[in-house]
PDB file of C-alpha atoms in Angstrom:
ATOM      1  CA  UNK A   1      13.619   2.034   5.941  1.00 60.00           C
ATOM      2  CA  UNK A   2      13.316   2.009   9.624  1.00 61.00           C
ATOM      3  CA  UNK A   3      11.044  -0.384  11.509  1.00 84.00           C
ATOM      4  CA  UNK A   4       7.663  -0.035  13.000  1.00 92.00           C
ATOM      5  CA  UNK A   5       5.944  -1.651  15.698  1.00 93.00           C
ATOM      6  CA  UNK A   6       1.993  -0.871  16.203  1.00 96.00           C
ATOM      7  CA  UNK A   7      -0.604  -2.887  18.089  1.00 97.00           C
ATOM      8  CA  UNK A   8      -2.071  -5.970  16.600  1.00 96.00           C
ATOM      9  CA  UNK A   9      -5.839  -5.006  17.240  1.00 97.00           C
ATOM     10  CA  UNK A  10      -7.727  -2.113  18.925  1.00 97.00           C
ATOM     11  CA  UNK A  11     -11.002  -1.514  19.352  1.00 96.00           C
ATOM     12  CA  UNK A  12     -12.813   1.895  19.789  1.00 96.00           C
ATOM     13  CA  UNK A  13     -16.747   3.038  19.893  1.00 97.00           C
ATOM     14  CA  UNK A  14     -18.452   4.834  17.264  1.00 97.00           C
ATOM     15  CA  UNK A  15     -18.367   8.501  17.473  1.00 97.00           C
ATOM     16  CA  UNK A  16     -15.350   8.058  20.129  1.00 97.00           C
ATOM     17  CA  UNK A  17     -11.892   9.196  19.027  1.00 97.00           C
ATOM     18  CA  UNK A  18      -9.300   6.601  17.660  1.00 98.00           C
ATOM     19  CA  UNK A  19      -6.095   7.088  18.800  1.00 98.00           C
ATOM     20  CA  UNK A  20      -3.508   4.481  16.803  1.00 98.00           C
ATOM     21  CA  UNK A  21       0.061   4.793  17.846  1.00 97.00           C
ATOM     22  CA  UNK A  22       3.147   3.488  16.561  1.00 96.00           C
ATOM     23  CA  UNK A  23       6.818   3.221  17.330  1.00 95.00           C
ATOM     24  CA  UNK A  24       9.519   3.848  15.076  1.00 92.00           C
ATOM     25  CA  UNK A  25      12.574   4.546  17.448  1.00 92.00           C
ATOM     26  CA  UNK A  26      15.089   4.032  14.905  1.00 89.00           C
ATOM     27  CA  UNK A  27      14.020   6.776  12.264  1.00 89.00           C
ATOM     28  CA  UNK A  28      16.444   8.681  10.626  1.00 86.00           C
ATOM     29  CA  UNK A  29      15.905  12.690   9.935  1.00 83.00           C
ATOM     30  CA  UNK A  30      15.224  12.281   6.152  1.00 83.00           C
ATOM     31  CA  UNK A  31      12.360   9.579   6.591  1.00 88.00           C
ATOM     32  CA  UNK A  32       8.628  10.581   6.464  1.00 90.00           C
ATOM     33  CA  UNK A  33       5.652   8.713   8.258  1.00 93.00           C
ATOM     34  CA  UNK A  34       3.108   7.851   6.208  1.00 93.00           C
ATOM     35  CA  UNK A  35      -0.173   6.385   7.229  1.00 95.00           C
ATOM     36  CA  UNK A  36      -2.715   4.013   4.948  1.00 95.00           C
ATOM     37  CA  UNK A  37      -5.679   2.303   6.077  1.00 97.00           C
ATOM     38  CA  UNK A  38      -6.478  -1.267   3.990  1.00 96.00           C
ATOM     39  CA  UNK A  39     -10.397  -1.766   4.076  1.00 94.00           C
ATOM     40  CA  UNK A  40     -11.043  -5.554   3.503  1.00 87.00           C
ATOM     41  CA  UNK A  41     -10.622  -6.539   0.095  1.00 85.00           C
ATOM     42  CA  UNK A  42      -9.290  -3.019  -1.471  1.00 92.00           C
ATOM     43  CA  UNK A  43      -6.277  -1.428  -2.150  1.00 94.00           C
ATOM     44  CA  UNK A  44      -4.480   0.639   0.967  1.00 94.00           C
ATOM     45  CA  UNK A  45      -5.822   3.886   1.015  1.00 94.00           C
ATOM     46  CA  UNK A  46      -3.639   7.096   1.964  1.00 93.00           C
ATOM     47  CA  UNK A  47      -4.406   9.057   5.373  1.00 96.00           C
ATOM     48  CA  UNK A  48      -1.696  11.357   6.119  1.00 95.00           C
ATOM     49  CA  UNK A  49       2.135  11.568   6.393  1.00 92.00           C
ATOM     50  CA  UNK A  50       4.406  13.945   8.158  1.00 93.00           C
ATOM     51  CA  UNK A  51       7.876  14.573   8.412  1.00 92.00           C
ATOM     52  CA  UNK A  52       8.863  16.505  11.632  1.00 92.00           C
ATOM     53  CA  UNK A  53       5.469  18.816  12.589  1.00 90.00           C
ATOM     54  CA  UNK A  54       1.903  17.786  13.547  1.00 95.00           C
ATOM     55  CA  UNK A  55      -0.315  17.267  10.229  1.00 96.00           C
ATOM     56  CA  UNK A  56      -4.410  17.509   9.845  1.00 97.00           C
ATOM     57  CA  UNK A  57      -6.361  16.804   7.049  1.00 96.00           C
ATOM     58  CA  UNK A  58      -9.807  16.045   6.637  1.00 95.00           C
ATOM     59  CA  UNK A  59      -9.682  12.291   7.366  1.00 95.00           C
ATOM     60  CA  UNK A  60      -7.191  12.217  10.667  1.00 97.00           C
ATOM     61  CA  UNK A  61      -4.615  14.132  12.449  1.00 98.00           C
ATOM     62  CA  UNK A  62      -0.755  12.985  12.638  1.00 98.00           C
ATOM     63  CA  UNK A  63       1.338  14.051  15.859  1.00 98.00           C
ATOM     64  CA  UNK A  64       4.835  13.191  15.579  1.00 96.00           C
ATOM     65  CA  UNK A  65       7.169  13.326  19.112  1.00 96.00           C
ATOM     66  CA  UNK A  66       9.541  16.276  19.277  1.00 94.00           C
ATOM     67  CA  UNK A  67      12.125  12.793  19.168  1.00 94.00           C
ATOM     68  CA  UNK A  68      10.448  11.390  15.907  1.00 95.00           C
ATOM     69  CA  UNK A  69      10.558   8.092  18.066  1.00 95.00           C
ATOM     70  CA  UNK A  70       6.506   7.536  17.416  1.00 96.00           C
ATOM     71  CA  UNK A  71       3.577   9.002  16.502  1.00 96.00           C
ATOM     72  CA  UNK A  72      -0.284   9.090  16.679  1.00 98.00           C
ATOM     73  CA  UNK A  73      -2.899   8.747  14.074  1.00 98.00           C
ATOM     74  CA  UNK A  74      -6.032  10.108  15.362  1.00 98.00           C
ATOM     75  CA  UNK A  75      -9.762  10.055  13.991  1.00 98.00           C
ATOM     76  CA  UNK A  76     -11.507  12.322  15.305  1.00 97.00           C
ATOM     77  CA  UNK A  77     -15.282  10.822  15.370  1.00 96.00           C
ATOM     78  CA  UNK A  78     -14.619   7.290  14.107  1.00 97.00           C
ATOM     79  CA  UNK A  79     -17.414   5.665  12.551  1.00 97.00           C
ATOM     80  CA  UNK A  80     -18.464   2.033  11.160  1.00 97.00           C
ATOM     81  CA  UNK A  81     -16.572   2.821   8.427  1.00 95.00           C
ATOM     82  CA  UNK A  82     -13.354   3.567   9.629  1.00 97.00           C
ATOM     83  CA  UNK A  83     -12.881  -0.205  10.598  1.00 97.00           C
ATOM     84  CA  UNK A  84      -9.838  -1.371   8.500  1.00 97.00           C
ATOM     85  CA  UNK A  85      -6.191  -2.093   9.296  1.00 97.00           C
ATOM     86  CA  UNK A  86      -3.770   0.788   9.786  1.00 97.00           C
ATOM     87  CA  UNK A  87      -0.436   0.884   8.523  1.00 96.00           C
ATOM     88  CA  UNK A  88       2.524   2.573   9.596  1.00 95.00           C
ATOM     89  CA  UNK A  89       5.038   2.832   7.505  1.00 91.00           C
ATOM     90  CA  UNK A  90       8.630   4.761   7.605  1.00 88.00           C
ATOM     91  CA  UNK A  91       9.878   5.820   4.130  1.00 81.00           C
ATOM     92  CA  UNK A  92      13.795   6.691   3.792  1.00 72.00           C
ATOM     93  CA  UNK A  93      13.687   5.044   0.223  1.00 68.00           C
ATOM     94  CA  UNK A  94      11.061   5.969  -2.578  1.00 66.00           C
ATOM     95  CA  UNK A  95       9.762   2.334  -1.993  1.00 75.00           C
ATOM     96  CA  UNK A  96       7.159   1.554   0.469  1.00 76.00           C
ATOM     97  CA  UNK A  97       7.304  -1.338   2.609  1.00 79.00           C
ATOM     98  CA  UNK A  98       4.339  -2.709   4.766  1.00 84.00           C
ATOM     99  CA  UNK A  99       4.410  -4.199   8.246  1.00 86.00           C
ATOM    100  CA  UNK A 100       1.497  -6.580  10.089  1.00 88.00           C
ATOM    101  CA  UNK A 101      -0.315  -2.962  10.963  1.00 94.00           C
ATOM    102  CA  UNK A 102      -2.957  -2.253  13.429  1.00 97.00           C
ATOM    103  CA  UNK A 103      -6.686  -3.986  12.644  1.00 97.00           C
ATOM    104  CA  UNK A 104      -9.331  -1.201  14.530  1.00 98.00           C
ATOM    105  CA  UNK A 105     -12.549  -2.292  15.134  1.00 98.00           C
ATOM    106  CA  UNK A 106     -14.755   0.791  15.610  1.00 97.00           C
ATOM    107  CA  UNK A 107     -18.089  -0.841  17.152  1.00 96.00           C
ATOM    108  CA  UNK A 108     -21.494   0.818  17.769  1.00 95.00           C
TER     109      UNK A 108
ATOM    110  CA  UNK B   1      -5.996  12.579  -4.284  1.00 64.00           C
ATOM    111  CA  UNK B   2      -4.328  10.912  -7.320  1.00 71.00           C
ATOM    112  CA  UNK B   3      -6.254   8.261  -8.529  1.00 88.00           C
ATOM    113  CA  UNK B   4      -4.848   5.072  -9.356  1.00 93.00           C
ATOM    114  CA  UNK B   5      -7.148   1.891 -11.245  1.00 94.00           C
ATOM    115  CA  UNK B   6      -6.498  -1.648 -11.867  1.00 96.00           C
ATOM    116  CA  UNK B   7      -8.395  -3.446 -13.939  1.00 96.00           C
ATOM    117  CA  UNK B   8      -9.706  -6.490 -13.950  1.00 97.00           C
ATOM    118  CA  UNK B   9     -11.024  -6.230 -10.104  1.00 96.00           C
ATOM    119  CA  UNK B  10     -10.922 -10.135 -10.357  1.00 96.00           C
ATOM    120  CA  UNK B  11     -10.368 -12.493 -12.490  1.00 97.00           C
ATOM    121  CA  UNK B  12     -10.963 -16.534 -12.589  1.00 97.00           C
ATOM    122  CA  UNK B  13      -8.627 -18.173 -15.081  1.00 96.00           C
ATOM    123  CA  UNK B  14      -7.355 -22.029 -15.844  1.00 97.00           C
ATOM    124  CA  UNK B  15      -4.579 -23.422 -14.635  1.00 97.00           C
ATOM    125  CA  UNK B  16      -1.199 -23.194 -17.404  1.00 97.00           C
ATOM    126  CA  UNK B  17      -2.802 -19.763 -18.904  1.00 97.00           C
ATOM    127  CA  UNK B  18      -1.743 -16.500 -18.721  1.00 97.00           C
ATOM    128  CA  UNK B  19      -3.531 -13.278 -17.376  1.00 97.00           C
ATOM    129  CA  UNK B  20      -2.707  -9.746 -17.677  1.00 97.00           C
ATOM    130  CA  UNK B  21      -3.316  -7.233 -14.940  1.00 97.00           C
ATOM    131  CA  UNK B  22      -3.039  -3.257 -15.859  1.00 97.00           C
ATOM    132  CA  UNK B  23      -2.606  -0.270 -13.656  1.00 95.00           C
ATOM    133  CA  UNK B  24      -2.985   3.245 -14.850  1.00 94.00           C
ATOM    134  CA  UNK B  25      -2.377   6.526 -12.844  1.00 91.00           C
ATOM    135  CA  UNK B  26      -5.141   8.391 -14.357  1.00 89.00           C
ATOM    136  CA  UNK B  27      -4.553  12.470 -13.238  1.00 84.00           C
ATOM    137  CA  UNK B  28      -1.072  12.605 -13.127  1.00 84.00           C
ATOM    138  CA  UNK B  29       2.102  10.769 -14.525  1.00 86.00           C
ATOM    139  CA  UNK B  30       3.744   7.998 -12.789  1.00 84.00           C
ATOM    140  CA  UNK B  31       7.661   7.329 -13.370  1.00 82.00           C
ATOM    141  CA  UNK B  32       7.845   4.470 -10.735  1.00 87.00           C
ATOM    142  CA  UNK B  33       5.124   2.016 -10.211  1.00 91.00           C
ATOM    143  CA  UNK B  34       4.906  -0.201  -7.280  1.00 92.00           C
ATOM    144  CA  UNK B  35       3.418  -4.241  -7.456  1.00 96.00           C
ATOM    145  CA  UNK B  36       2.795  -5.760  -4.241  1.00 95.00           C
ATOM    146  CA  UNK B  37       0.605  -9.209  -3.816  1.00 96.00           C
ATOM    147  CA  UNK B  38      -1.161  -9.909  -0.577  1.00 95.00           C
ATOM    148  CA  UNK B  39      -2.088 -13.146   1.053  1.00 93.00           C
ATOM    149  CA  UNK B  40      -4.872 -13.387   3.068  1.00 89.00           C
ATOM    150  CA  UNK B  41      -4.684 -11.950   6.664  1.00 87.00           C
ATOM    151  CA  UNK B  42      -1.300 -11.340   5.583  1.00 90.00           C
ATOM    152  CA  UNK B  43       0.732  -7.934   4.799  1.00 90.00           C
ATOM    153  CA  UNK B  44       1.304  -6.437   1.588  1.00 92.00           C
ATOM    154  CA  UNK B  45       4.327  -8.020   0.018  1.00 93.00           C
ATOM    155  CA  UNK B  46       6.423  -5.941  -2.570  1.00 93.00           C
ATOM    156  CA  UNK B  47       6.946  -7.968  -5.566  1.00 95.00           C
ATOM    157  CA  UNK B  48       8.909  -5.244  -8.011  1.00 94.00           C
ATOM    158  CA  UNK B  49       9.093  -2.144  -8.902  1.00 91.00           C
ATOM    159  CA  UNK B  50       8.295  -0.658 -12.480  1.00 89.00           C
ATOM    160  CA  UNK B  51      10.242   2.289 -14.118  1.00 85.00           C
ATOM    161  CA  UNK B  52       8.802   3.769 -17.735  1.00 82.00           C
ATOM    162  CA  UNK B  53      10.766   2.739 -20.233  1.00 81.00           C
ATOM    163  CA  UNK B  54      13.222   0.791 -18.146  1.00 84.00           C
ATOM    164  CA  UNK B  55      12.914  -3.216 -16.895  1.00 87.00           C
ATOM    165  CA  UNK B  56      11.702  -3.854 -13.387  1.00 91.00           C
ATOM    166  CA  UNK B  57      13.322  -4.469 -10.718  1.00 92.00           C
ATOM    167  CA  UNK B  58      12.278  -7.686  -9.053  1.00 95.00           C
ATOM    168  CA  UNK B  59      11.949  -8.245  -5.069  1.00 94.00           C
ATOM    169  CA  UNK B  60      14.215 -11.848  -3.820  1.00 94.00           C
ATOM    170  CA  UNK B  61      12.294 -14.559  -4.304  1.00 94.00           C
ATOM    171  CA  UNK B  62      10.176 -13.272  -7.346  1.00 95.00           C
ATOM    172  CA  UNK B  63      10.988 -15.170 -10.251  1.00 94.00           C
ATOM    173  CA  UNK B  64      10.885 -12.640 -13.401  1.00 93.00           C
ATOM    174  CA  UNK B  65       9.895 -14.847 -16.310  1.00 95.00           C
ATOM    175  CA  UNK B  66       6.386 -15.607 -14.391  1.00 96.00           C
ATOM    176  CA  UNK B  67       5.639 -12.337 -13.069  1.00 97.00           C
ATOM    177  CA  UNK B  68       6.759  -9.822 -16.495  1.00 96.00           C
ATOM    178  CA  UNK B  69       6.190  -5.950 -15.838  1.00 94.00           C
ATOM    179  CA  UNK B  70       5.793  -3.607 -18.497  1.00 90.00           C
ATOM    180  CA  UNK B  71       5.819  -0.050 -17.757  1.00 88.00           C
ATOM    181  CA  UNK B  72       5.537   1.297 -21.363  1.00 82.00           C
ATOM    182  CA  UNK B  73       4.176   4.896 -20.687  1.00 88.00           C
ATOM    183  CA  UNK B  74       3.901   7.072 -17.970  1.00 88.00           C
ATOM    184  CA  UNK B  75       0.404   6.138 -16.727  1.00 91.00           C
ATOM    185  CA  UNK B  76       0.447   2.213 -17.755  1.00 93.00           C
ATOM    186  CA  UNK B  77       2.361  -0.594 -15.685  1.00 93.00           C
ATOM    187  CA  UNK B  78       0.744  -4.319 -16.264  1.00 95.00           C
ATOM    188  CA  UNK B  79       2.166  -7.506 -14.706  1.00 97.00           C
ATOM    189  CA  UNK B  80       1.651 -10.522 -16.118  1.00 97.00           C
ATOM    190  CA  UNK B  81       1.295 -13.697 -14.508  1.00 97.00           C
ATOM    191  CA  UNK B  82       2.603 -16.308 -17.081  1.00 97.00           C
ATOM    192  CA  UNK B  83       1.457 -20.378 -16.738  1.00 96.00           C
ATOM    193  CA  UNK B  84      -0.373 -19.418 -13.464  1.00 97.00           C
ATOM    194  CA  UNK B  85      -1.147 -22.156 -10.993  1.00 96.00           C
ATOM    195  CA  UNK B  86      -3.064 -22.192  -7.859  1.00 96.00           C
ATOM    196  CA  UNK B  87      -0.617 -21.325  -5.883  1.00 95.00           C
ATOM    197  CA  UNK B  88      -0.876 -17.871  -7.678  1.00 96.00           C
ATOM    198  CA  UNK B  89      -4.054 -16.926  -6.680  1.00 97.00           C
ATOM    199  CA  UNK B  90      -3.991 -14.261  -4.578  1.00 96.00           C
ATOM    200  CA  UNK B  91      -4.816 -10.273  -4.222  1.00 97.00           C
ATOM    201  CA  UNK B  92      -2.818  -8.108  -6.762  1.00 98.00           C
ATOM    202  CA  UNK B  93      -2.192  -4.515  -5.927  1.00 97.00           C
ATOM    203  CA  UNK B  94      -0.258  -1.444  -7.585  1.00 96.00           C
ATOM    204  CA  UNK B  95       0.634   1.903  -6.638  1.00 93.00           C
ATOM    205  CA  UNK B  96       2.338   4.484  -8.065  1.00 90.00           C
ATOM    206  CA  UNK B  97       4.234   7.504  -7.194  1.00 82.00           C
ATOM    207  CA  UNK B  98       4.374  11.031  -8.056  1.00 73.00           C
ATOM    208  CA  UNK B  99       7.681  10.995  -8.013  1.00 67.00           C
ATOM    209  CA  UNK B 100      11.254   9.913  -6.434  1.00 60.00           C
ATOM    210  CA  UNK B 101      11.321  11.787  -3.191  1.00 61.00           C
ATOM    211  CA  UNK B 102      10.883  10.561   0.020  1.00 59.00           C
ATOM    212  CA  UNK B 103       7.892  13.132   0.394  1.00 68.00           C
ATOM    213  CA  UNK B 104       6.636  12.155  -2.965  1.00 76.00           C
ATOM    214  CA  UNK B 105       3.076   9.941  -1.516  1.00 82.00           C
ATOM    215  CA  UNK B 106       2.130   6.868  -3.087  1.00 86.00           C
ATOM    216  CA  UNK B 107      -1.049   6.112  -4.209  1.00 89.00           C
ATOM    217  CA  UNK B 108      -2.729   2.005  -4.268  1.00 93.00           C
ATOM    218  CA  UNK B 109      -5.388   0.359  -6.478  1.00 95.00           C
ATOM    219  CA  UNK B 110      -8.104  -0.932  -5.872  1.00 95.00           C
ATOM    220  CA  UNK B 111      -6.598  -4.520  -6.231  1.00 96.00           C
ATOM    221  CA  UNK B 112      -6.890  -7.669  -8.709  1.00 97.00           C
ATOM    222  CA  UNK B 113      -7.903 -10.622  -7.205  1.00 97.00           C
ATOM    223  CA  UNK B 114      -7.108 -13.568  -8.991  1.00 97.00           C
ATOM    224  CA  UNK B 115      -8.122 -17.112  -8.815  1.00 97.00           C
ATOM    225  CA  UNK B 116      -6.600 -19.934 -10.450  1.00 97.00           C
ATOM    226  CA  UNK B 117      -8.322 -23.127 -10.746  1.00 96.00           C
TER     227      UNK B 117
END
């Protein structure tokens, strides 16, 4: 699976977009990006994945580059609740692997 | 989404026992199953993956005979952790997938936390 490099920590204020990025410059053209968010003490929860074309759902948006190089996770109006680390992760096998992720503090 | 449950949440067992943790895709039916155990303020780590009615296949480093996987049906995977010892203690998760494609999502748990004392 190919590599991905997000930002340790962000922070971003209630009702204020969250715009996560991450990096995965060596993806190959069968591999989807998936995004999961890991609330302390639960089980990673699924957000959104995407292959080559921009994806919404009800939680967050997904905008891939034309390149596949990166991509964006946005919420919309984050709230309290959307604090939680954000993972990344490239899938070219059935099996998911996790890097560090992205810990998002969304403060009042 | 699919909905995937572990049970126990957490459990608190002696040192030298054995505990059982189950996972159960309950709307839909789950080939491949996923275990992954998680340090604190660490990442998920993948410990093996679980194929119905086949044996598991086991990450480097992840010694079998302690950590035995049954995947038995399509909607039941358990691990058991055999003589645990504190170093064991730590948070359990599963996940399992609709299916073998890349496009296929995987769905987590809610997590087992164990503590060994």
């Amino acid at each position: 699976d190919a590599k991905t490099t997000q930002p340790t920590s962000m922070d971003c204020a209630e009702g204020r977009a969250a715009n996560l990025p991450c990096n995965h410059s060596t993806i190959s053209g069968n591999e989807y990006v998936y995004w999961y968010r890991q609330i302390h003490s639960q089980g990673p929860q699924y957000i959104i994945h995407g292959l080559k074309n921009n994806e919404t759902n009800e939680m967050a948006s997904l905008i891939i580059t034309e390149d596949r190089k990166s991509s964006t996770l946005i919420l919309p109006h984050a709230t309290l609740r959307d604090t939680a680390v954000y993972y990344c992760i490239v899938r070219g096998s059935y099996i998911p692997t996790f890097g560090r992720g992205t810990s998002l503090i969304v403060h009042p | 989404g699919a909905v995937v449950s572990q049970h126990p949440s957490w459990v608190i067992c002696k040192s030298g026992t054995s505990v059982k943790i189950e996972c159960r895709s309950l709307d839909f039916q789950a080939t491949t199953m996923f275990w992954y155990r998680q340090f604190p303020k660490q990442s998920l780590m993948l410990m093996a993956t679980s194929n119905e009615g086949s044996k598991a296949t086991y990450e480097q480093g992840v010694e079998k005979d302690k950590f035995l996987i049954n995947h038995a049906s399509l909607t039941l995977s358990t691990l058991t952790v055999t003589s645990a010892h504190p170093e064991d203690s730590s948070f359990y998760i599963c996940s399992a997938s609709l299916g073998h494609l890349t496009g296929n999502t995987i769905y987590f748990g809610e997590g087992s936390w164990l503590t060994v004392v």
